[in-house]
Short mmCIF file of C-alpha atoms and ligand atoms in Angstrom, two decimals:
data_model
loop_
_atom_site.label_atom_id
_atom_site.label_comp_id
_atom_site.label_asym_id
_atom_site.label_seq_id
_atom_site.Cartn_x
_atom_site.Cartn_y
_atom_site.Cartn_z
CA UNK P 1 72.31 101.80 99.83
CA UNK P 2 73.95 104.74 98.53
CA UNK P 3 74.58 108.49 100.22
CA UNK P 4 72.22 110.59 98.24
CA UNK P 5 75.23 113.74 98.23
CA UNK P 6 77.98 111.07 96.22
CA UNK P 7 78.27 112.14 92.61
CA UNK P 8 81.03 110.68 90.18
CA UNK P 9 83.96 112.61 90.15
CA UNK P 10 83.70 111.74 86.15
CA UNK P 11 80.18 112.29 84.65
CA UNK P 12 78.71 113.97 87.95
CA UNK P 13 75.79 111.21 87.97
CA UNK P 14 74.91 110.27 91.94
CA UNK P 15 76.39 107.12 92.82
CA UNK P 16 73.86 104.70 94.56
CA UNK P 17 75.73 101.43 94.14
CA UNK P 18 78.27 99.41 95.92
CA UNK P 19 80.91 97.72 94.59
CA UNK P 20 82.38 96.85 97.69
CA UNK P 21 81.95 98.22 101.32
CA UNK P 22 84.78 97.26 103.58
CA UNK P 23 83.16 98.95 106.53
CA UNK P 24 85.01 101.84 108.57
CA UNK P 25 88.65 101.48 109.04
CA UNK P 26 91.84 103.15 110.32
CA UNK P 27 94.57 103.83 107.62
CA UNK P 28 96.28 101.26 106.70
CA UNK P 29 100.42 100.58 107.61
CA UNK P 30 99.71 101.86 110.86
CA UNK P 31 101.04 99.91 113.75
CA UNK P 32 100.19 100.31 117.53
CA UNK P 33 102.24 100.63 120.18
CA UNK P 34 100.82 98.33 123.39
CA UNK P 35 99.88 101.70 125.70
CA UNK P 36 98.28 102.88 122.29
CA UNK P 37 95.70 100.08 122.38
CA UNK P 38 93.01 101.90 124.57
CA UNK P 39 93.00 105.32 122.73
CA UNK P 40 90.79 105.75 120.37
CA UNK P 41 91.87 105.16 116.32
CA UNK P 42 91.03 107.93 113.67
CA UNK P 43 88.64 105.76 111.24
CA UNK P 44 87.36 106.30 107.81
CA UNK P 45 84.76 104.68 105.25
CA UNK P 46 86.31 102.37 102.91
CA UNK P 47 83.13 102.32 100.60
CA UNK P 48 83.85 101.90 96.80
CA UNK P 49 80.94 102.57 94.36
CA UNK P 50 80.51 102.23 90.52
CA UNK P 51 78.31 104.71 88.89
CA UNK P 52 75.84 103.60 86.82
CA UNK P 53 76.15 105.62 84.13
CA UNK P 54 79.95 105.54 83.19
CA UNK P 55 80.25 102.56 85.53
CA UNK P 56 84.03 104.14 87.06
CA UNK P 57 84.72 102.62 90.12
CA UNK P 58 85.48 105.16 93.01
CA UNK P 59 86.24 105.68 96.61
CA UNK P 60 83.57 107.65 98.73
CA UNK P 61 86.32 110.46 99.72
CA UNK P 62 86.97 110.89 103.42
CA UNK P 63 90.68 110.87 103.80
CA UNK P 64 92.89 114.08 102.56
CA UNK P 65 95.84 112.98 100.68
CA UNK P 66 98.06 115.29 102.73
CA UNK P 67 97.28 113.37 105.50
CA UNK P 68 98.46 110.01 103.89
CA UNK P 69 101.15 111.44 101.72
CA UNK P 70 102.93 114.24 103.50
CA UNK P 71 105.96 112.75 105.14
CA UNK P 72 106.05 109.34 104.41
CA UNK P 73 106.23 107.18 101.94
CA UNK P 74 108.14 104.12 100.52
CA UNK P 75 111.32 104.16 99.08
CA UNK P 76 110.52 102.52 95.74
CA UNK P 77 114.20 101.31 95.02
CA UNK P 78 113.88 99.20 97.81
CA UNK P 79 112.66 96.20 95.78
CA UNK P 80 114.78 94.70 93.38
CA UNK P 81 112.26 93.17 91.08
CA UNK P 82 110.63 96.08 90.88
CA UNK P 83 113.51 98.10 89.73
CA UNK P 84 114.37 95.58 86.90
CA UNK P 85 110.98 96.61 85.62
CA UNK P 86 112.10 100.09 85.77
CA UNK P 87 115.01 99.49 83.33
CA UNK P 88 113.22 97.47 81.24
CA UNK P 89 110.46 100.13 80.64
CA UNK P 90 112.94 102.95 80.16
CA UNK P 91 115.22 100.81 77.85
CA UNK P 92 111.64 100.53 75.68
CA UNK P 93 110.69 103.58 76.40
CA UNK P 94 113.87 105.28 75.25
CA UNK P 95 114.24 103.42 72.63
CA UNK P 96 110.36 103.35 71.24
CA UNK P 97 110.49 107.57 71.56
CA UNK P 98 114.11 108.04 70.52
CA UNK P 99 114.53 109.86 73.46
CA UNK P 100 118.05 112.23 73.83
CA UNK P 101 119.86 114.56 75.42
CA UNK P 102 117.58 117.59 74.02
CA UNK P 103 114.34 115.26 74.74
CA UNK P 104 112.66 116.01 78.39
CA UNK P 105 110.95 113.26 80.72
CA UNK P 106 108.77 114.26 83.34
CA UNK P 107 107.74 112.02 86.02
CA UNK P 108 104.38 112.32 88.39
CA UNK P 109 104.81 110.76 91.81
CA UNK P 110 108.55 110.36 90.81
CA UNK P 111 109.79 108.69 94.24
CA UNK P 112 112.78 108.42 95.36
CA UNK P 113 114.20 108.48 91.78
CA UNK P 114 113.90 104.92 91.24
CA UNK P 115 112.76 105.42 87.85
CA UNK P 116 114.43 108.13 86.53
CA UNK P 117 117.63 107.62 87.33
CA UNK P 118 117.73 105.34 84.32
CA UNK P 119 116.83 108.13 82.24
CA UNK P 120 119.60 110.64 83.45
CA UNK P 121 122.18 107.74 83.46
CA UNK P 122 121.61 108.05 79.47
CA UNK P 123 122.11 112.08 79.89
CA UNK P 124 118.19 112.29 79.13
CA UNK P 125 116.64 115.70 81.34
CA UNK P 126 114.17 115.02 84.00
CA UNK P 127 111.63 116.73 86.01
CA UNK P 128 110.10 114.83 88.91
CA UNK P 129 107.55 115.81 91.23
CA UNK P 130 106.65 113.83 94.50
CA UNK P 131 104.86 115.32 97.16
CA UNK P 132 106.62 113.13 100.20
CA UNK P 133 109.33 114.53 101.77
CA UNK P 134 111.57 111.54 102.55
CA UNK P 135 111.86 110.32 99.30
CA UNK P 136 112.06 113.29 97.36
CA UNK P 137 114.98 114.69 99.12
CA UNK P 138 116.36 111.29 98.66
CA UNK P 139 115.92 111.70 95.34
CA UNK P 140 117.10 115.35 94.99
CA UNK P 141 120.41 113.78 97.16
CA UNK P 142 121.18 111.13 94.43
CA UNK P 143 121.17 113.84 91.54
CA UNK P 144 118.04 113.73 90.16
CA UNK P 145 115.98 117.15 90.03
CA UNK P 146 112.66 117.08 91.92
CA UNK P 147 110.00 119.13 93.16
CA UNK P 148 108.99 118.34 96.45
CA UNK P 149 105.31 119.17 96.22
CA UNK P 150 101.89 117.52 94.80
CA UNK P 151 100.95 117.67 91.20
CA UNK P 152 98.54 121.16 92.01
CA UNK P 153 97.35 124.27 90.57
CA UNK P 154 100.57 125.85 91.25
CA UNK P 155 103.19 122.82 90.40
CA UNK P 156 101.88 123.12 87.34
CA UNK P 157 101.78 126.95 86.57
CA UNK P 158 105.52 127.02 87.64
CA UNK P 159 106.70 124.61 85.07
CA UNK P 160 104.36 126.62 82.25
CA UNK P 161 106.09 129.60 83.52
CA UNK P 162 109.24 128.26 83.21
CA UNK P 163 108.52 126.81 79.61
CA UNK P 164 108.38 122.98 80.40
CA UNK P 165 106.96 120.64 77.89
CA UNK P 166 108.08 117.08 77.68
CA UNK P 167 108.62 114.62 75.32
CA UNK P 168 107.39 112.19 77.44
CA UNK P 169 105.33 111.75 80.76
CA UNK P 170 105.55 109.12 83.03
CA UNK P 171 102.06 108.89 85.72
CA UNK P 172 102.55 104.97 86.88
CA UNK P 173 100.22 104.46 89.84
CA UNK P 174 98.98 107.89 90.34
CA UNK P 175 95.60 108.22 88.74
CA UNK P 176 94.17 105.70 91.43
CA UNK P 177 95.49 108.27 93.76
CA UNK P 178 94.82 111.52 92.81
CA UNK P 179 91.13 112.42 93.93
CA UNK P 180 91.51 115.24 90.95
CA UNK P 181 91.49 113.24 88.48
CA UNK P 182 90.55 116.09 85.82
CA UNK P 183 92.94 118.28 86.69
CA UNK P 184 95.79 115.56 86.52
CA UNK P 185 94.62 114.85 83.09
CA UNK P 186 94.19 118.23 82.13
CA UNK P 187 97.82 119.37 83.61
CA UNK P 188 99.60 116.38 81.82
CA UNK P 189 98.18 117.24 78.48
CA UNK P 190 99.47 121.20 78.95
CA UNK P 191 102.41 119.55 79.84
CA UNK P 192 102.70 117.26 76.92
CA UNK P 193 104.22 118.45 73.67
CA UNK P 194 102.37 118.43 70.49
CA UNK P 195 104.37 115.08 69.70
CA UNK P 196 104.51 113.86 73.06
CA UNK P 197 103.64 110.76 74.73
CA UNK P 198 102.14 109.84 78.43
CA UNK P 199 102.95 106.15 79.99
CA UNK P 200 100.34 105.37 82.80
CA UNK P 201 100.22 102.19 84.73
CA UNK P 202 97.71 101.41 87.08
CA UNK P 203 96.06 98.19 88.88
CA UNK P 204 94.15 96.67 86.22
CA UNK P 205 89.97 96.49 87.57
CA UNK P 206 89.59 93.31 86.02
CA UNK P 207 92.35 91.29 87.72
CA UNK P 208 90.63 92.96 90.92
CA UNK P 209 87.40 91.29 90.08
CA UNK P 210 88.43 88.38 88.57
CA UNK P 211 90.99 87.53 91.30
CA UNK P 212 88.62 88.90 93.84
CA UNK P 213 91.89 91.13 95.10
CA UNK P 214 89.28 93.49 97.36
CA UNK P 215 92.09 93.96 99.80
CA UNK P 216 94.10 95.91 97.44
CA UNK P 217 91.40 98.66 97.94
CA UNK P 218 92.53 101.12 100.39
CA UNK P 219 92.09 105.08 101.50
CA UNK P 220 95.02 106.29 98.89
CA UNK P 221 93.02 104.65 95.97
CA UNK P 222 89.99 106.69 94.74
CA UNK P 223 89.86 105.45 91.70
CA UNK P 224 89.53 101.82 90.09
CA UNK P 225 89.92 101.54 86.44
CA UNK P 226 89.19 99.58 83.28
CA UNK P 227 90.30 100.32 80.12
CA UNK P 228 86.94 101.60 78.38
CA UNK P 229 86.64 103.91 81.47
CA UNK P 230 90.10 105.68 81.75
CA UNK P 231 89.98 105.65 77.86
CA UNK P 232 86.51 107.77 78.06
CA UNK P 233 88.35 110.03 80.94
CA UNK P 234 91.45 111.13 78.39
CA UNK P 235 88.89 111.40 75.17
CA UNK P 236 87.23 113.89 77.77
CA UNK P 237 90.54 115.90 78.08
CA UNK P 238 91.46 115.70 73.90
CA UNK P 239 93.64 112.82 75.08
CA UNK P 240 93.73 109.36 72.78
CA UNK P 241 95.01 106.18 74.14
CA UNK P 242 96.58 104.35 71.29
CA UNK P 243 98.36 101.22 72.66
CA UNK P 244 97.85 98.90 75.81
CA UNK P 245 99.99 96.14 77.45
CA UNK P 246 98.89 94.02 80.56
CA UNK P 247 101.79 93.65 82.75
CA UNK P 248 102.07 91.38 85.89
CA UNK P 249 102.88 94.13 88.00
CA UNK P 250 100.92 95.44 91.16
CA UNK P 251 98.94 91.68 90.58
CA UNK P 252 97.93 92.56 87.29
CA UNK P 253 98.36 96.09 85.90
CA UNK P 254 97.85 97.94 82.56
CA UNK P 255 100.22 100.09 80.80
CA UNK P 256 98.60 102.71 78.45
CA UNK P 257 100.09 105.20 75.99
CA UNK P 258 98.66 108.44 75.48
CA UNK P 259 98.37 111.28 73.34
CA UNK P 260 97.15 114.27 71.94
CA UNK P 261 93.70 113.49 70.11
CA UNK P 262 95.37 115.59 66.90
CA UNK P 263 98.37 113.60 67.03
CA UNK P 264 97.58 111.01 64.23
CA UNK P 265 100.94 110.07 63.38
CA UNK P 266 100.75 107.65 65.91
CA UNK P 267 98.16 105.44 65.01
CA UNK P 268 95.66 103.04 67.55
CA UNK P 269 97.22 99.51 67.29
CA UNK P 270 94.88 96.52 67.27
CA UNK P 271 95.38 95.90 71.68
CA UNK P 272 92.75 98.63 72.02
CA UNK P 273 89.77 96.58 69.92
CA UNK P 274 90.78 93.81 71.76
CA UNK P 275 90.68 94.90 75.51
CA UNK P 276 87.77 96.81 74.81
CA UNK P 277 85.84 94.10 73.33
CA UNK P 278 87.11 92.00 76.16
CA UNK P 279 86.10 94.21 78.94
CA UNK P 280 82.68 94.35 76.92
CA UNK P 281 81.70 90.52 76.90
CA UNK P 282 82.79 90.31 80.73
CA UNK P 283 80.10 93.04 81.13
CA UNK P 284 81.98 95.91 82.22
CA UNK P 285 78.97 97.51 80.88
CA UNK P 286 76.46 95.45 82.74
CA UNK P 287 75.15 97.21 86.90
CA UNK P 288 74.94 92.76 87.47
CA UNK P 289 78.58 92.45 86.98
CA UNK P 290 79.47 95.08 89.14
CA UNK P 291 76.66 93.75 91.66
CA UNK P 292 78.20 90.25 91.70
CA UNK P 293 81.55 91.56 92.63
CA UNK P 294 79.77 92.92 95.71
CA UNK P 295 78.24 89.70 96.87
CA UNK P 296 81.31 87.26 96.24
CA UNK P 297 83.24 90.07 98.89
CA UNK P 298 80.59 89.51 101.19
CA UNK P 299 80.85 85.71 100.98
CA UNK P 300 84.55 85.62 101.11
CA UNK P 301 84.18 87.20 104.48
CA UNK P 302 81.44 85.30 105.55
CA UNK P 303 83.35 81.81 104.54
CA UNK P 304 86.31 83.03 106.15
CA UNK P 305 84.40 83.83 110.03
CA UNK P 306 82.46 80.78 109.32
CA UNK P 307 85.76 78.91 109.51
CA UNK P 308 87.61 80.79 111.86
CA UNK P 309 84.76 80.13 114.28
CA UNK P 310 84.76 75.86 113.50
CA UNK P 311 88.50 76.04 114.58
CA UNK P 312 87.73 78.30 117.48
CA UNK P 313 85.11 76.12 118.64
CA UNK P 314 86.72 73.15 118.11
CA UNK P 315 89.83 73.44 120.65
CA UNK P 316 92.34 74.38 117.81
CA UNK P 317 94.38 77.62 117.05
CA UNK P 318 94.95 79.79 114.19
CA UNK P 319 97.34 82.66 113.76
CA UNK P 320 97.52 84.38 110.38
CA UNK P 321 100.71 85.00 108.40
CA UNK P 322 101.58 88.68 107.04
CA UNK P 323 100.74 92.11 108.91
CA UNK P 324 101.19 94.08 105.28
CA UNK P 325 98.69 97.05 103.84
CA UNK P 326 96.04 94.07 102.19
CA UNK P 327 95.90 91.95 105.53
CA UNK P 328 95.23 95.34 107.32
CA UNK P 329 92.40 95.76 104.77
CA UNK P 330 90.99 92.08 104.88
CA UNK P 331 91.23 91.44 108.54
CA UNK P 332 89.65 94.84 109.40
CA UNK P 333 86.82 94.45 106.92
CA UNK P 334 86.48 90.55 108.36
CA UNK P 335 86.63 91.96 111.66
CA UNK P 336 89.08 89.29 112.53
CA UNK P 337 89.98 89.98 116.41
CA UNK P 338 92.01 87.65 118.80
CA UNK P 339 89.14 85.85 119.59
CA UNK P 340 89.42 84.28 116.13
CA UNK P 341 92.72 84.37 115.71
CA UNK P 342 95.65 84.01 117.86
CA UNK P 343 98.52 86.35 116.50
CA UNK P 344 99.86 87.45 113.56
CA UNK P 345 103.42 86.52 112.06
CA UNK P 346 105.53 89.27 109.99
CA UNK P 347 109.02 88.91 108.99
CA UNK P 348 109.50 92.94 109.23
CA UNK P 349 111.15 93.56 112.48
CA UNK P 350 109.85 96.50 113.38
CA UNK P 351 106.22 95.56 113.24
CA UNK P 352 107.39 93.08 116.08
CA UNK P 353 105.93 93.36 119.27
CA UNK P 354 103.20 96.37 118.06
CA UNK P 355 99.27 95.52 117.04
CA UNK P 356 97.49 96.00 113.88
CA UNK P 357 95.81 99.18 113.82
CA UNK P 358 91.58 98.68 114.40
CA UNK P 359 91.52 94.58 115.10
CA UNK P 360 94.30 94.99 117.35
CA UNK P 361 96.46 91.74 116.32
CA UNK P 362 99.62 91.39 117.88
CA UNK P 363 102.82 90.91 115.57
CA UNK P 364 105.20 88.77 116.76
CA UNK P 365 108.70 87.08 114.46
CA UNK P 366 107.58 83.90 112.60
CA UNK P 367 109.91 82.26 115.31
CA UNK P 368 106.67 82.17 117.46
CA UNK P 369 105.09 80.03 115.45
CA UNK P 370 107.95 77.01 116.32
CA UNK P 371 106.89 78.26 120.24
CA UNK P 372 103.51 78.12 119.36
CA UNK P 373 102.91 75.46 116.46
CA UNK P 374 99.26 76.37 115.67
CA UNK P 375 96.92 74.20 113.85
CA UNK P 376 96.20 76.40 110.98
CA UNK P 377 98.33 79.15 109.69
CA UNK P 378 96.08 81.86 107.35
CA UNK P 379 98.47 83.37 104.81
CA UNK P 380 97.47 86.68 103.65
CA UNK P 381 99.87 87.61 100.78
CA UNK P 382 98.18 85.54 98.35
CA UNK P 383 100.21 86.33 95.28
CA UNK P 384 103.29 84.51 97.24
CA UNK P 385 101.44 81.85 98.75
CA UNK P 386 103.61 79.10 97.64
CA UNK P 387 106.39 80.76 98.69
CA UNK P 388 105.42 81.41 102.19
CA UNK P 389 104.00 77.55 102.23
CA UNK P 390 107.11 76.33 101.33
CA UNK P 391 108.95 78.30 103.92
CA UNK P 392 107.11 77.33 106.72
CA UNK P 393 106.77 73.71 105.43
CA UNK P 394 107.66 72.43 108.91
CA UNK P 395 104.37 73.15 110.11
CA UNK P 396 104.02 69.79 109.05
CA UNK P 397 105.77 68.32 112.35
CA UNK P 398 102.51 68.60 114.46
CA UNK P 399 99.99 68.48 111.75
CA UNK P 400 99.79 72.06 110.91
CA UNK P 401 97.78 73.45 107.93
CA UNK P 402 97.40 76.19 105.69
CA UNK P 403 94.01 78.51 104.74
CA UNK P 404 93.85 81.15 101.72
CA UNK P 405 90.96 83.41 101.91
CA UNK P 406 91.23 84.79 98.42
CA UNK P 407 90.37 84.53 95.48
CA UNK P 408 88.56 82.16 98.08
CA UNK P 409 88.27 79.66 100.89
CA UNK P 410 91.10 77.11 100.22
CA UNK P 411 93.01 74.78 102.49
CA UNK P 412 96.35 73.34 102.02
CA UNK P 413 98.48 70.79 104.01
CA UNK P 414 102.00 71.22 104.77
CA UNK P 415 103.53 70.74 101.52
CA UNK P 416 101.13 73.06 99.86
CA UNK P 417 98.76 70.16 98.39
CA UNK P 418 94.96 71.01 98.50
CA UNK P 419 92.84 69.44 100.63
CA UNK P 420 89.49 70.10 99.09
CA UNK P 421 87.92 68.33 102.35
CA UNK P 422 88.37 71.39 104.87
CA UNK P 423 86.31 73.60 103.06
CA UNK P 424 83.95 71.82 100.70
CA UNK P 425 80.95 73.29 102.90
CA UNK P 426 81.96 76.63 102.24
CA UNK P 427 82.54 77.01 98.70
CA UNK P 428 79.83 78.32 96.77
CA UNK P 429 81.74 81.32 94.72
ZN1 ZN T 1 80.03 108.48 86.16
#
């Protein structure tokens, strides 16, 4: 089951047990062009395991982060929901710390400044450090001072040469994405002054498994965390977690606070019993709960084909709706080709007219679907399902209805009403 030369990058123990195999895919947001369709993709393993010993959840490595990370990379302040959770978290923040002029903030995987920028609008220094070109110079444009490298060996003896320490760190969504996960830990705590804090938000493992969100697993994300298992990976590094908030971010993230193990000014508060005892009676400690993740994958796939073929085979068409990072994921792990589904529909205009990297999908405007009208429309984005139902409500005109795939097999008619019927035969998770 396993590869006998995987060890976890944590405890060292070999890792012989799946959590979820999504086969071997090309990296996701990549688009083809039509005369790119017969040359041959660059494909990697997208194989998590848990180890059975300190039971963190990990990538097998195959994929460099320079070659994800180099040159491209989203601008962050794109998305205006997102940055009113910025604010909000450096109003706190600020506020919380009693952060000032004299304090320093540094940032890991800073962006395009999207963050800070409410930091240094309150005259508050800031480092940040972002190893894509694009946005850091973006970034560096808009007045906000950033290095434009990755968080490594010699990032991080610059800024002890040049006597940085901060007051407080900020690492939201990086330690899923550094495959050096000791030496991030290690370089934020030399980093960190004595009275310092760390923020870290990450995708929360539990609203992965509980959800059954398998397509947010991708090549940037090595690592999958719970609580009890980052907490273990900062004791490791004299680093205490001492507060924890779930937020609804990312589909369900936590934010921890961190700090040095000999800072005990700032005492645990009562969250960290609770998650942990939490995590503990869902059987984060258990190889069966892990084990059971892997299975209800595997049946969401196979429930998903199963259907796609009935409709196939039946005379009627399908098309799915969304062409974004987790429906590159889930359609490449289903292996969902245009023999089982027609086309898929993307509002982003320049996805229009190329394929979906490894299934080979062609992206057309949601206008097709009026040219079209299928007989089932699959809609990927699950966390705005209702949304996208509602939008596209007038499938109703020739009879049209909706699938979800996760958390699993569902059907919906045009005014986003379940219709238990469609799939009864399927559902067993
Ligand atoms: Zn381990």
């Amino acid at each position: 089951m396993g590869n006998k030369d995987l060890t976890c990058r944590f405890c060292g123990e070999p890792l012989k047990m799946t959590f979820a195999d999504l086969g071997v895919q090309p990296l996701c947001e990549s688009y083809l062009s039509i005369d790119q369709l017969n040359q041959k993709e660059p494909s990697y393993p997208l194989h998590v395991y848990f180890c059975t010993k300190c039971f963190l959840v990990q990538l097998e490595e195959s994929v460099t982060p320079q070659q994800i990370y180099k040159t491209y990379a989203y601008f962050s302040s794109s998305s205006k929901g997102w940055l009113k959770h910025c604010e909000e978290y450096a109003n706190m923040i600020i506020n919380r710390l009693k952060l000032d002029p004299t304090s320093q903030v540094l940032e890991v995987g800073s962006n395009d400044g999207y963050l800070l920028q409410f930091f240094t609008q309150k005259n508050i220094p800031v480092i940040g450090i972002e190893p894509a070109e694009n946005v850091a110079t973006d970034a560096i444009k808009k007045g906000i001072p950033t290095i434009n490298r990755f968080f490594d060996r010699e990032t991080l003896n610059n800024l002890i040469s040049q006597g940085k320490k901060a007051d407080l760190i900020i690492a939201n969504n990086i330690v899923a994405q550094v495959p050096d996960i000791t030496f991030l830990m290690e370089g934020l705590k030399t980093l960190l002054k004595p009275s310092g804090i760390i923020t870290m938000e990450f995708h929360y493992l539990k609203n992965l498994i509980d959800k059954n969100q398998f397509d947010t697993i991708s090549h940037e994300r090595f690592f999958y965390y719970s609580f009890s298992v980052i907490e273990k990976m900062l004791a490791a590094q004299g680093l205490t977690v001492f507060d924890v908030e779930q937020i609804p971010t990312h589909s369900g993230s936590l934010r921890i606070y961190v700090r040095h193990a000999d800072n005990n000014i700032l005492s645990k508060t009562n969250h960290i019993e609770e998650i942990k005892a939490d995590e503990k009676t869902a059987g984060f400690e258990d190889t069966a709960m892990y084990l059971s993740f892997c299975r209800k994958v595997e049946e969401t796939r196979l429930n998903l084909v199963n259907k796609l073929t009935e409709i196939k085979c039946s005379g009627r068409s399908i098309i799915g709706y969304g062409a974004h990072a987790e429906a590159h994921t889930f359609l490449n792990y289903c292996n969902v080709t245009t023999d089982l589904m027609d086309y898929l529909a993307d509002r982003n205009p320049n996805k229009h007219g190329k394929f979906l990297a490894g299934v080979h999908l062609p992206i057309f405007s949601p206008d097709k679907i009026q040219e079209t009208k299928p007989d089932y429309i699959l809609v990927l984005p699950w966390s705005i399902k209702y949304e996208i139902m509602n939008q596209l409500s007038y499938i109703g005109n020739w009879g049209g209805r909706f699938l979800l795939a996760i958390p699993k097999l569902e059907a919906y008619d045009n005014y986003g009403k379940e219709i238990r019927a469609e799939v009864s035969k399927e559902e067993s998770v």
